[in-house]
Each structure stands twice: as structure tokens, then as C-alpha cells.
Amino acid sequence: MKYTLLTLLALALLAAGLLVWLRFEFSRVEADQVHGTSTGMRDFAQVEVKSVADAVDKDCVQQYPHNRAWFGALHVHTSASYDATAFGTAGTVDDAYAFARGEPLPLRLKFDPPGYQAPLLRISSPLDFIAVTDHAEALGEASLCYDENSESYDVLVCRLYRGDWRLPVEEELQPLIRIATQAIFGQDRSARVCGKDGARCRERAVRIWLENQKSTEAWHDRSGDCAFTTFHGYEYTLAREASNLHRNVIFKSGTVPQAPLSAKDADTPEQLWQWLDRTCIAGSDACDALAIPHNSNWSSGRMWYPYSNRAWPEAQQKEMAQLRSRLEPLVEMMQVKGDSECRNGIASVLGGTDEFCDFEKLRRPSEAIPDCGEQMGSGGMMLQGCVSRYSYVRYALTAGLSEQDKLGINPFRLGIVAATDTHISAAAAGLEKGHQGSHGIDRDPRHRLMGEVEVPGGIGTGSPARYNPGGIAGVYAKENSREALFEAMQRRETFGTSGPRIRPRFFAGWERGDTLCESPDFLQQAYNAGVPMGGDLPPSPDGSTGSPTFIASATADPRPGANLLQRIQVIKGWIDEEGNTRQAIYDIAGDPDNRASVDPRTCAVSGRGFKQLCTHWQDPE
């Protein structure tokens, strides 16, 4: 009995010692060790704005007065992102730019054995523009953990992150454990990795951000050919109650803040916008920026929650609505982790079922999910909780009309783009055939076919079997330059697809347009008589209250092997007299009954289609 008690006492002391050690190893930087500011932001709230560029861009030789469609990627991760490295990604920022230009990319992983022949990826057609958007969060931590000369290299967090020490779980879960070692700190920093005041990680983050800037400038085509345009950017990765509030920040020029403000430094999107406005836009004549939210389908209704519903003073509601309208003109509606346009089965959206709203959903379309109603939900990143119309872009656009009536400001005036969110340095949305995943470990088909996989710590739930190759951004601009492309993004003359390089156009005006599609100078007349997609249609010149005329056209992807078009739809959204969100769907061109189909065994496409569609339309109601 005596020996049993001694053994239990020894085990208890060992367990207590282990807990003390783990608490030490996972200790956080104390808040009073960080220099805060009056706005609640910290660390990088005050930074210098400058450029590392050593040359200026020449004027583009080719000009397109009626704007040409340029295709690119605005959401790309490399091994500089902590989660990409946790998945094993070895691709660099330079690899991402080389791949986008058409060079082959070996899909190497950090854990590949010596001599392993990694598969080669090659984009089907080079991109016109790209922004690498590595996570600002843990940018310094990830680098320090892999630097053998750093003080952080041998701490437990880094050993677990690199996979040197492995927990006794299945091999498929090891990358998720590695992610958790960084994500578990949330908006705090690891004191063991970053030092008591966090300075070690902040300084390393600045260094990595500077290296990324140099690569971005090196790959940017400054000649009059304007063959390839690069943008400086990063991802601001905020989550609240397991609900996604991520944004990609894109800068107009080479003049940028010399440190990226992360969710560890600013814990609301409003603080991010205020920082960009103060530090970049107002702080320098040469700096401009915008933010692009993504994966609102994971947001539990928080992404597009109306300002008029918030318990804020009216002046603050209007101020933030105005700031958002100016800083967030775009939304990434489609990417690897699903479509964020719409969803069937939301009780607070009236207007019937839209079959296309079942496209690329992480939560099964057949799943019965309660409606969040007018409340914010939680658990979206865990694929749990209620579903909200404020998680989807189609209904956000309608909510913006309501905000305009209530606040006099529409914060949700949104242009559309799409992206991949690749974590392997390869923005390859077009690789539907031969797709080898987007996260490194899903190079192995077994990983791509996994169902729901929870990241330890309640951080999120992956669903690899329901991921997809992602999308691509289209921008209408007169030339392929930073200035022209960025200004087109600001005016929202953009579009996004799930990969095909379709070229859609949409104009609105008050003149009759029934012969415009047949006109040889179609684009000139359309721009002269109306406003393009993303623009604001002014009131009718004669003061009438009739319906405007819309001109819609689309050209199929011209590349060999691309599919034809089936139809063009117009989706109308409005708020009825009872305050309900309503939608109506109109087929306005093409043929919905063209017997288009796909053989699931071979992916062969059948049925008739169209290379080009164009029509004019007025609301029949």
C-alpha cells in the first residue's frame, strides 16, 4: 500500500511538473509587454511607408480604350504562410510568380524523402497579374521556427511545428497538429518563440515582408510590354467565435507599409481599414490599398452583418459603413473552400429554389440548418451552427440596398472576383483535369478524398472531399498596369469564374438597346450610353420611373478544349414592403434546355452550346 501511494504521489508530481513545463513552453506574450495605441491596435500600428523599387514603370504600348479582360490571381500562399509550411509546402514567393508566368513548378513537400521525383505542375495559360498574399499572422514565427540560428529553433512549439516531435495521432492528422501549434495562440504571440515582448517575431515578420516585396518588384514587368503585373499584398486572417472574417490586402503600387498589420495587431476589420486609411492612403501620396474579403460562407453571418443592426451610435454606424464602402469594393466569391454566392434553404430568403446555389458547398445542400435570422451565428469554420443570409454575397448586395435606405450609405457595393487560395505557390484554377490539390498534403489522392477533418483546438474543420480547384479573377482595364488594374478594381469593373476564362459584360442605361448587340461598335456604344458592371446608374434624364435597359454579353473561353456557354441569367434582389429579402431569377439568353450534360465516368461534356451570347433585357415587373 505504501509503495502504491508513493507511486501515485510520484506520478502526480510528474504530471504537475509536466503541466508547469507545458505552461512555460506555451506561455504567451503578456499584454503589458506590448506597446499599445489609443485605437486598440498594437505592434505595427505605426510603421513607415516606402518603396523598395529602384525603377519606374514605362507606359504600356498596347492600349484598349474599351477595356480588355485581364485574368489573374489575388489570393496565393507560399511557404512563407505558417499553415502552408505546416502542410509541407516548399514553394516560395519566386516559385509563385514563375508558375503564374508559365514555368513548371515541382510540387515538392518539405517531408519528401531524398531523391523523390515530385510531380510537375504547369498552368494551362499564363496569368496577366498576380498578388502573393501570405498570412501576416505568424509570418515571423514560421520563419524563426525553421531558422537553425534563431533562439526559437529548439523550443517545444517549433519542434512540434516542424514535425521533429510528433504526437501519437494518425499520420493524416500530423499537419493539423503543426497548424495548431501556431493557431492555438490566437491573437497572442508565443513568449518562448517571440521573446517576452514579442519583438523577435515582429522583427522577423518585417524581414520576411521586405523579402517578399523585393521578389514582387523583381518579377513585375516594367517595360512597355506590360506582359506581367505583380501586386504587393498579404492576408489579414481574423476569426471570431470560429467564424471567418479574412481579408486579402492589395496595394496599388510599390509604395507600401513596411510591416503588415495582422489580426494579432488589429482585432476588428474596422481597425484594419482605419490603419490602411491612416497609414497608407492618407499617410502617403504614393500609397493606396483595398481589402478583399473571402469565404463569407464560413462567417456565420458576420461578414455582411448590417451596420444598422449593430448596437453602435448612429454616427459610428455611418462612419464605418462609409469607410468599408471605400476600402472594400470587391469580394472573393469563389475559391477552393467553396462558393459564397448563395445557398438554398435559408428561410429568410424568399423567391424559390435556385439549382445553381447548390454549386460547391462545404455543408451539404441537403443538410437541414437553422436560419440565424437577424442574429450573428458562430461555428461557421467548424461547419457548424446556423446559416445566415449575411454569409452570402447575393443577399449582401440586397442588404446593402436596405442599408442605403436606413443610413444613407451602402457599405456593400461589391464587385466580384474569384481566386484559388492555393497554399502551394500555384494559382491553377484551370487544372480541373489532373488536379493535385491546393494544400500540399492533398497531392496524395487519399488526402483529397478525406471527409470532414477537425483542426485540434476548435480552430476549424476541413472538408477536402468537397474542396475544388478554385476560381480566377477577371478585371476590365485599358492596359495591364498596376494603376489601370487597381483603378478598375476600385470601380468594381471585375468578375470571377470557377476557372474558365469566360468574358462577361454587363451594362445598364436608360436608352433602348434592342439593336446594340448587333452593332459593329457594340462596346463603344455601350460605354457611351450606359455604365459598366460595378458602376452607379444615375437617375433617368427625363425623371421617369421606368425600368432601365440592361445589356448582357458573354464570350466563351477561347482556349482549345474549353466548354461552350449555356445561358446568361439575371438575378434580381430586393427588400419587399414587409422587410423580407427576395430574389427572382431570369434566363435572358441562351438555352437552358440544350441537353448539356457531363459523363461522371469520363468527365466528357455533351450537348449544344454557344461561343458567344448577347441580349438586352428590362425587368418585366
PDB file of C-alpha atoms in Angstrom, residues 367-577:
ATOM      1  CA  GLU A 367     -28.298  19.451 -44.680  1.00  0.00           C
ATOM      2  CA  ALA A 368     -31.126  20.961 -42.636  1.00  0.00           C
ATOM      3  CA  ILE A 369     -29.564  24.002 -40.963  1.00  0.00           C
ATOM      4  CA  PRO A 370     -31.420  26.517 -38.779  1.00  0.00           C
ATOM      5  CA  ASP A 371     -31.566  30.119 -40.003  1.00  0.00           C
ATOM      6  CA  CYS A 372     -29.620  32.655 -37.914  1.00  0.00           C
ATOM      7  CA  GLY A 373     -32.281  35.250 -38.723  1.00  0.00           C
ATOM      8  CA  GLU A 374     -31.167  38.700 -37.561  1.00  0.00           C
ATOM      9  CA  GLN A 375     -28.515  37.370 -35.174  1.00  0.00           C
ATOM     10  CA  MET A 376     -24.838  36.652 -35.727  1.00  0.00           C
ATOM     11  CA  GLY A 377     -24.034  32.958 -35.517  1.00  0.00           C
ATOM     12  CA  SER A 378     -20.899  31.046 -34.578  1.00  0.00           C
ATOM     13  CA  GLY A 379     -19.020  27.927 -35.624  1.00  0.00           C
ATOM     14  CA  GLY A 380     -19.036  28.539 -39.382  1.00  0.00           C
ATOM     15  CA  MET A 381     -15.396  27.494 -39.749  1.00  0.00           C
ATOM     16  CA  MET A 382     -16.266  24.273 -37.920  1.00  0.00           C
ATOM     17  CA  LEU A 383     -19.101  23.661 -40.444  1.00  0.00           C
ATOM     18  CA  GLN A 384     -21.461  24.023 -37.513  1.00  0.00           C
ATOM     19  CA  GLY A 385     -24.072  26.450 -36.242  1.00  0.00           C
ATOM     20  CA  CYS A 386     -26.836  28.307 -38.012  1.00  0.00           C
ATOM     21  CA  VAL A 387     -26.765  29.565 -41.590  1.00  0.00           C
ATOM     22  CA  SER A 388     -27.296  33.236 -42.384  1.00  0.00           C
ATOM     23  CA  ARG A 389     -28.175  35.192 -45.485  1.00  0.00           C
ATOM     24  CA  TYR A 390     -25.471  37.611 -44.328  1.00  0.00           C
ATOM     25  CA  SER A 391     -22.899  34.925 -45.198  1.00  0.00           C
ATOM     26  CA  TYR A 392     -23.634  35.077 -48.935  1.00  0.00           C
ATOM     27  CA  VAL A 393     -22.789  37.742 -51.484  1.00  0.00           C
ATOM     28  CA  ARG A 394     -26.087  37.692 -53.365  1.00  0.00           C
ATOM     29  CA  TYR A 395     -28.009  38.612 -50.221  1.00  0.00           C
ATOM     30  CA  ALA A 396     -25.296  41.026 -49.039  1.00  0.00           C
ATOM     31  CA  LEU A 397     -25.913  43.079 -52.182  1.00  0.00           C
ATOM     32  CA  THR A 398     -29.595  43.218 -51.262  1.00  0.00           C
ATOM     33  CA  ALA A 399     -28.771  44.095 -47.646  1.00  0.00           C
ATOM     34  CA  GLY A 400     -26.726  46.990 -48.993  1.00  0.00           C
ATOM     35  CA  LEU A 401     -29.857  48.478 -50.556  1.00  0.00           C
ATOM     36  CA  SER A 402     -31.537  48.337 -47.161  1.00  0.00           C
ATOM     37  CA  GLU A 403     -28.515  49.980 -45.519  1.00  0.00           C
ATOM     38  CA  GLN A 404     -28.705  52.763 -48.109  1.00  0.00           C
ATOM     39  CA  ASP A 405     -32.298  53.451 -47.044  1.00  0.00           C
ATOM     40  CA  LYS A 406     -31.501  53.351 -43.317  1.00  0.00           C
ATOM     41  CA  LEU A 407     -28.072  55.008 -43.150  1.00  0.00           C
ATOM     42  CA  GLY A 408     -27.819  56.876 -46.436  1.00  0.00           C
ATOM     43  CA  ILE A 409     -24.712  54.781 -47.206  1.00  0.00           C
ATOM     44  CA  ASN A 410     -24.376  51.402 -48.898  1.00  0.00           C
ATOM     45  CA  PRO A 411     -21.378  49.560 -47.375  1.00  0.00           C
ATOM     46  CA  PHE A 412     -21.930  46.506 -49.587  1.00  0.00           C
ATOM     47  CA  ARG A 413     -21.431  47.940 -53.096  1.00  0.00           C
ATOM     48  CA  LEU A 414     -19.420  44.976 -54.281  1.00  0.00           C
ATOM     49  CA  GLY A 415     -17.633  43.916 -57.423  1.00  0.00           C
ATOM     50  CA  ILE A 416     -16.979  40.206 -57.860  1.00  0.00           C
ATOM     51  CA  VAL A 417     -13.695  38.335 -58.169  1.00  0.00           C
ATOM     52  CA  ALA A 418     -12.680  34.720 -57.619  1.00  0.00           C
ATOM     53  CA  ALA A 419      -9.424  33.060 -56.574  1.00  0.00           C
ATOM     54  CA  THR A 420      -7.796  29.798 -55.608  1.00  0.00           C
ATOM     55  CA  ASP A 421      -6.463  30.375 -52.064  1.00  0.00           C
ATOM     56  CA  THR A 422      -3.741  27.968 -53.129  1.00  0.00           C
ATOM     57  CA  HIS A 423      -1.209  27.051 -50.437  1.00  0.00           C
ATOM     58  CA  ILE A 424       1.345  25.519 -52.841  1.00  0.00           C
ATOM     59  CA  SER A 425       2.501  28.639 -54.749  1.00  0.00           C
ATOM     60  CA  ALA A 426       0.372  27.529 -57.730  1.00  0.00           C
ATOM     61  CA  ALA A 427      -2.634  29.623 -58.744  1.00  0.00           C
ATOM     62  CA  ALA A 428      -4.012  26.963 -61.080  1.00  0.00           C
ATOM     63  CA  ALA A 429      -7.802  27.168 -61.042  1.00  0.00           C
ATOM     64  CA  GLY A 430      -7.914  25.846 -64.597  1.00  0.00           C
ATOM     65  CA  LEU A 431      -6.410  22.482 -63.637  1.00  0.00           C
ATOM     66  CA  GLU A 432      -9.713  20.673 -63.170  1.00  0.00           C
ATOM     67  CA  LYS A 433      -8.311  17.686 -65.027  1.00  0.00           C
ATOM     68  CA  GLY A 434      -5.270  16.368 -63.212  1.00  0.00           C
ATOM     69  CA  HIS A 435      -5.959  18.499 -60.130  1.00  0.00           C
ATOM     70  CA  GLN A 436      -3.440  17.648 -57.408  1.00  0.00           C
ATOM     71  CA  GLY A 437      -4.879  19.654 -54.565  1.00  0.00           C
ATOM     72  CA  SER A 438      -4.183  23.066 -53.132  1.00  0.00           C
ATOM     73  CA  HIS A 439      -2.591  22.402 -49.752  1.00  0.00           C
ATOM     74  CA  GLY A 440       0.464  20.247 -50.384  1.00  0.00           C
ATOM     75  CA  ILE A 441      -0.538  17.133 -48.472  1.00  0.00           C
ATOM     76  CA  ASP A 442      -3.525  16.678 -50.786  1.00  0.00           C
ATOM     77  CA  ARG A 443      -1.042  15.861 -53.529  1.00  0.00           C
ATOM     78  CA  ASP A 444      -1.868  12.365 -52.254  1.00  0.00           C
ATOM     79  CA  PRO A 445      -5.361  11.372 -53.527  1.00  0.00           C
ATOM     80  CA  ARG A 446      -6.133   9.811 -50.147  1.00  0.00           C
ATOM     81  CA  HIS A 447      -5.993  13.258 -48.571  1.00  0.00           C
ATOM     82  CA  ARG A 448      -8.159  14.790 -51.304  1.00  0.00           C
ATOM     83  CA  LEU A 449     -10.858  12.212 -50.614  1.00  0.00           C
ATOM     84  CA  MET A 450     -10.983  12.714 -46.842  1.00  0.00           C
ATOM     85  CA  GLY A 451     -14.280  13.852 -45.353  1.00  0.00           C
ATOM     86  CA  GLU A 452     -14.525  16.359 -42.527  1.00  0.00           C
ATOM     87  CA  VAL A 453     -11.277  16.763 -40.581  1.00  0.00           C
ATOM     88  CA  GLU A 454     -11.180  18.948 -37.471  1.00  0.00           C
ATOM     89  CA  VAL A 455      -8.123  21.042 -36.678  1.00  0.00           C
ATOM     90  CA  PRO A 456      -7.299  20.419 -32.980  1.00  0.00           C
ATOM     91  CA  GLY A 457      -8.340  23.194 -30.631  1.00  0.00           C
ATOM     92  CA  GLY A 458     -11.648  24.026 -32.301  1.00  0.00           C
ATOM     93  CA  ILE A 459      -9.892  26.192 -34.896  1.00  0.00           C
ATOM     94  CA  GLY A 460     -11.709  24.892 -37.958  1.00  0.00           C
ATOM     95  CA  THR A 461     -12.948  21.863 -39.870  1.00  0.00           C
ATOM     96  CA  GLY A 462     -11.541  20.945 -43.251  1.00  0.00           C
ATOM     97  CA  SER A 463     -13.536  19.110 -45.872  1.00  0.00           C
ATOM     98  CA  PRO A 464     -11.027  18.026 -48.556  1.00  0.00           C
ATOM     99  CA  ALA A 465     -13.501  15.840 -50.450  1.00  0.00           C
ATOM    100  CA  ARG A 466     -15.657  18.933 -51.051  1.00  0.00           C
ATOM    101  CA  TYR A 467     -12.819  21.301 -51.971  1.00  0.00           C
ATOM    102  CA  ASN A 468     -12.402  22.319 -55.625  1.00  0.00           C
ATOM    103  CA  PRO A 469      -9.685  23.803 -57.886  1.00  0.00           C
ATOM    104  CA  GLY A 470     -10.866  27.339 -57.105  1.00  0.00           C
ATOM    105  CA  GLY A 471     -11.522  30.313 -59.369  1.00  0.00           C
ATOM    106  CA  ILE A 472      -9.889  33.143 -61.280  1.00  0.00           C
ATOM    107  CA  ALA A 473     -10.253  36.935 -61.187  1.00  0.00           C
ATOM    108  CA  GLY A 474     -11.105  38.990 -64.255  1.00  0.00           C
ATOM    109  CA  VAL A 475     -10.525  42.747 -64.480  1.00  0.00           C
ATOM    110  CA  TYR A 476     -11.561  45.089 -67.304  1.00  0.00           C
ATOM    111  CA  ALA A 477      -8.872  47.722 -67.807  1.00  0.00           C
ATOM    112  CA  LYS A 478      -7.313  49.711 -70.640  1.00  0.00           C
ATOM    113  CA  GLU A 479      -3.883  48.153 -70.042  1.00  0.00           C
ATOM    114  CA  ASN A 480      -2.087  45.569 -67.928  1.00  0.00           C
ATOM    115  CA  SER A 481      -0.510  48.010 -65.479  1.00  0.00           C
ATOM    116  CA  ARG A 482      -0.772  48.301 -61.709  1.00  0.00           C
ATOM    117  CA  GLU A 483      -2.507  51.649 -61.930  1.00  0.00           C
ATOM    118  CA  ALA A 484      -5.089  50.626 -64.543  1.00  0.00           C
ATOM    119  CA  LEU A 485      -5.895  47.281 -62.931  1.00  0.00           C
ATOM    120  CA  PHE A 486      -6.159  48.730 -59.428  1.00  0.00           C
ATOM    121  CA  GLU A 487      -8.420  51.562 -60.556  1.00  0.00           C
ATOM    122  CA  ALA A 488     -10.644  49.011 -62.316  1.00  0.00           C
ATOM    123  CA  MET A 489     -10.865  47.082 -59.046  1.00  0.00           C
ATOM    124  CA  GLN A 490     -11.811  50.259 -57.215  1.00  0.00           C
ATOM    125  CA  ARG A 491     -14.615  50.990 -59.683  1.00  0.00           C
ATOM    126  CA  ARG A 492     -15.668  47.309 -59.478  1.00  0.00           C
ATOM    127  CA  GLU A 493     -15.422  46.563 -63.221  1.00  0.00           C
ATOM    128  CA  THR A 494     -14.461  43.000 -62.399  1.00  0.00           C
ATOM    129  CA  PHE A 495     -15.760  39.444 -62.497  1.00  0.00           C
ATOM    130  CA  GLY A 496     -14.878  35.997 -61.263  1.00  0.00           C
ATOM    131  CA  THR A 497     -15.342  32.485 -62.616  1.00  0.00           C
ATOM    132  CA  SER A 498     -14.772  28.984 -61.269  1.00  0.00           C
ATOM    133  CA  GLY A 499     -11.798  28.597 -63.609  1.00  0.00           C
ATOM    134  CA  PRO A 500     -12.881  29.048 -67.256  1.00  0.00           C
ATOM    135  CA  ARG A 501     -11.734  32.282 -68.865  1.00  0.00           C
ATOM    136  CA  ILE A 502     -15.224  33.393 -69.822  1.00  0.00           C
ATOM    137  CA  ARG A 503     -15.553  37.110 -70.596  1.00  0.00           C
ATOM    138  CA  PRO A 504     -18.868  38.519 -69.320  1.00  0.00           C
ATOM    139  CA  ARG A 505     -20.024  42.108 -69.864  1.00  0.00           C
ATOM    140  CA  PHE A 506     -22.959  43.897 -68.247  1.00  0.00           C
ATOM    141  CA  PHE A 507     -24.112  47.456 -68.943  1.00  0.00           C
ATOM    142  CA  ALA A 508     -27.060  49.493 -67.700  1.00  0.00           C
ATOM    143  CA  GLY A 509     -28.613  52.609 -69.214  1.00  0.00           C
ATOM    144  CA  TRP A 510     -31.844  54.453 -69.952  1.00  0.00           C
ATOM    145  CA  GLU A 511     -31.749  54.277 -73.758  1.00  0.00           C
ATOM    146  CA  ARG A 512     -33.263  51.460 -75.802  1.00  0.00           C
ATOM    147  CA  GLY A 513     -30.667  48.809 -76.512  1.00  0.00           C
ATOM    148  CA  ASP A 514     -32.526  46.291 -78.658  1.00  0.00           C
ATOM    149  CA  THR A 515     -30.082  46.620 -81.590  1.00  0.00           C
ATOM    150  CA  LEU A 516     -26.880  47.174 -79.648  1.00  0.00           C
ATOM    151  CA  CYS A 517     -25.703  43.546 -79.693  1.00  0.00           C
ATOM    152  CA  GLU A 518     -25.618  43.539 -83.500  1.00  0.00           C
ATOM    153  CA  SER A 519     -23.699  46.798 -83.722  1.00  0.00           C
ATOM    154  CA  PRO A 520     -20.087  46.592 -85.006  1.00  0.00           C
ATOM    155  CA  ASP A 521     -19.113  49.223 -82.416  1.00  0.00           C
ATOM    156  CA  PHE A 522     -21.004  47.480 -79.602  1.00  0.00           C
ATOM    157  CA  LEU A 523     -18.550  48.345 -76.820  1.00  0.00           C
ATOM    158  CA  GLN A 524     -18.175  51.994 -77.770  1.00  0.00           C
ATOM    159  CA  GLN A 525     -21.947  52.465 -77.815  1.00  0.00           C
ATOM    160  CA  ALA A 526     -22.395  50.523 -74.572  1.00  0.00           C
ATOM    161  CA  TYR A 527     -19.860  52.666 -72.713  1.00  0.00           C
ATOM    162  CA  ASN A 528     -21.243  55.878 -74.230  1.00  0.00           C
ATOM    163  CA  ALA A 529     -24.884  55.111 -73.469  1.00  0.00           C
ATOM    164  CA  GLY A 530     -24.609  53.389 -70.101  1.00  0.00           C
ATOM    165  CA  VAL A 531     -22.447  52.329 -67.186  1.00  0.00           C
ATOM    166  CA  PRO A 532     -20.493  49.061 -66.994  1.00  0.00           C
ATOM    167  CA  MET A 533     -20.661  46.409 -64.301  1.00  0.00           C
ATOM    168  CA  GLY A 534     -19.938  47.758 -60.843  1.00  0.00           C
ATOM    169  CA  GLY A 535     -20.907  51.315 -61.745  1.00  0.00           C
ATOM    170  CA  ASP A 536     -23.691  53.520 -60.372  1.00  0.00           C
ATOM    171  CA  LEU A 537     -26.566  54.167 -62.773  1.00  0.00           C
ATOM    172  CA  PRO A 538     -27.661  57.824 -62.499  1.00  0.00           C
ATOM    173  CA  PRO A 539     -31.368  58.710 -62.418  1.00  0.00           C
ATOM    174  CA  SER A 540     -33.260  58.790 -65.696  1.00  0.00           C
ATOM    175  CA  PRO A 541     -32.520  62.041 -67.598  1.00  0.00           C
ATOM    176  CA  ASP A 542     -36.230  62.737 -68.059  1.00  0.00           C
ATOM    177  CA  GLY A 543     -37.115  61.875 -64.470  1.00  0.00           C
ATOM    178  CA  SER A 544     -39.190  58.846 -65.446  1.00  0.00           C
ATOM    179  CA  THR A 545     -39.520  55.870 -63.106  1.00  0.00           C
ATOM    180  CA  GLY A 546     -39.488  53.142 -65.740  1.00  0.00           C
ATOM    181  CA  SER A 547     -37.079  50.223 -65.881  1.00  0.00           C
ATOM    182  CA  PRO A 548     -33.547  50.774 -67.184  1.00  0.00           C
ATOM    183  CA  THR A 549     -32.233  48.685 -70.041  1.00  0.00           C
ATOM    184  CA  PHE A 550     -29.515  46.141 -69.365  1.00  0.00           C
ATOM    185  CA  ILE A 551     -27.130  44.735 -71.961  1.00  0.00           C
ATOM    186  CA  ALA A 552     -25.573  41.382 -71.088  1.00  0.00           C
ATOM    187  CA  SER A 553     -22.985  39.562 -73.153  1.00  0.00           C
ATOM    188  CA  ALA A 554     -20.545  36.723 -72.619  1.00  0.00           C
ATOM    189  CA  THR A 555     -17.803  35.144 -74.697  1.00  0.00           C
ATOM    190  CA  ALA A 556     -16.776  31.545 -74.051  1.00  0.00           C
ATOM    191  CA  ASP A 557     -13.250  30.628 -73.026  1.00  0.00           C
ATOM    192  CA  PRO A 558     -11.436  30.659 -76.404  1.00  0.00           C
ATOM    193  CA  ARG A 559      -8.736  28.161 -75.449  1.00  0.00           C
ATOM    194  CA  PRO A 560      -8.713  24.677 -77.030  1.00  0.00           C
ATOM    195  CA  GLY A 561     -10.803  22.162 -75.119  1.00  0.00           C
ATOM    196  CA  ALA A 562     -12.786  24.794 -73.217  1.00  0.00           C
ATOM    197  CA  ASN A 563     -16.540  24.358 -72.876  1.00  0.00           C
ATOM    198  CA  LEU A 564     -19.249  26.419 -74.548  1.00  0.00           C
ATOM    199  CA  LEU A 565     -21.787  28.674 -72.872  1.00  0.00           C
ATOM    200  CA  GLN A 566     -25.271  27.510 -71.983  1.00  0.00           C
ATOM    201  CA  ARG A 567     -27.120  30.651 -70.875  1.00  0.00           C
ATOM    202  CA  ILE A 568     -26.989  34.065 -69.246  1.00  0.00           C
ATOM    203  CA  GLN A 569     -29.080  34.735 -66.171  1.00  0.00           C
ATOM    204  CA  VAL A 570     -30.048  37.905 -64.346  1.00  0.00           C
ATOM    205  CA  ILE A 571     -30.683  37.580 -60.615  1.00  0.00           C
ATOM    206  CA  LYS A 572     -32.757  40.369 -59.113  1.00  0.00           C
ATOM    207  CA  GLY A 573     -32.696  41.011 -55.383  1.00  0.00           C
ATOM    208  CA  TRP A 574     -34.842  43.402 -53.377  1.00  0.00           C
ATOM    209  CA  ILE A 575     -36.393  44.096 -49.976  1.00  0.00           C
ATOM    210  CA  ASP A 576     -40.190  43.942 -50.042  1.00  0.00           C
ATOM    211  CA  GLU A 577     -42.591  46.184 -48.119  1.00  0.00           C
TER     212      GLU A 577
END
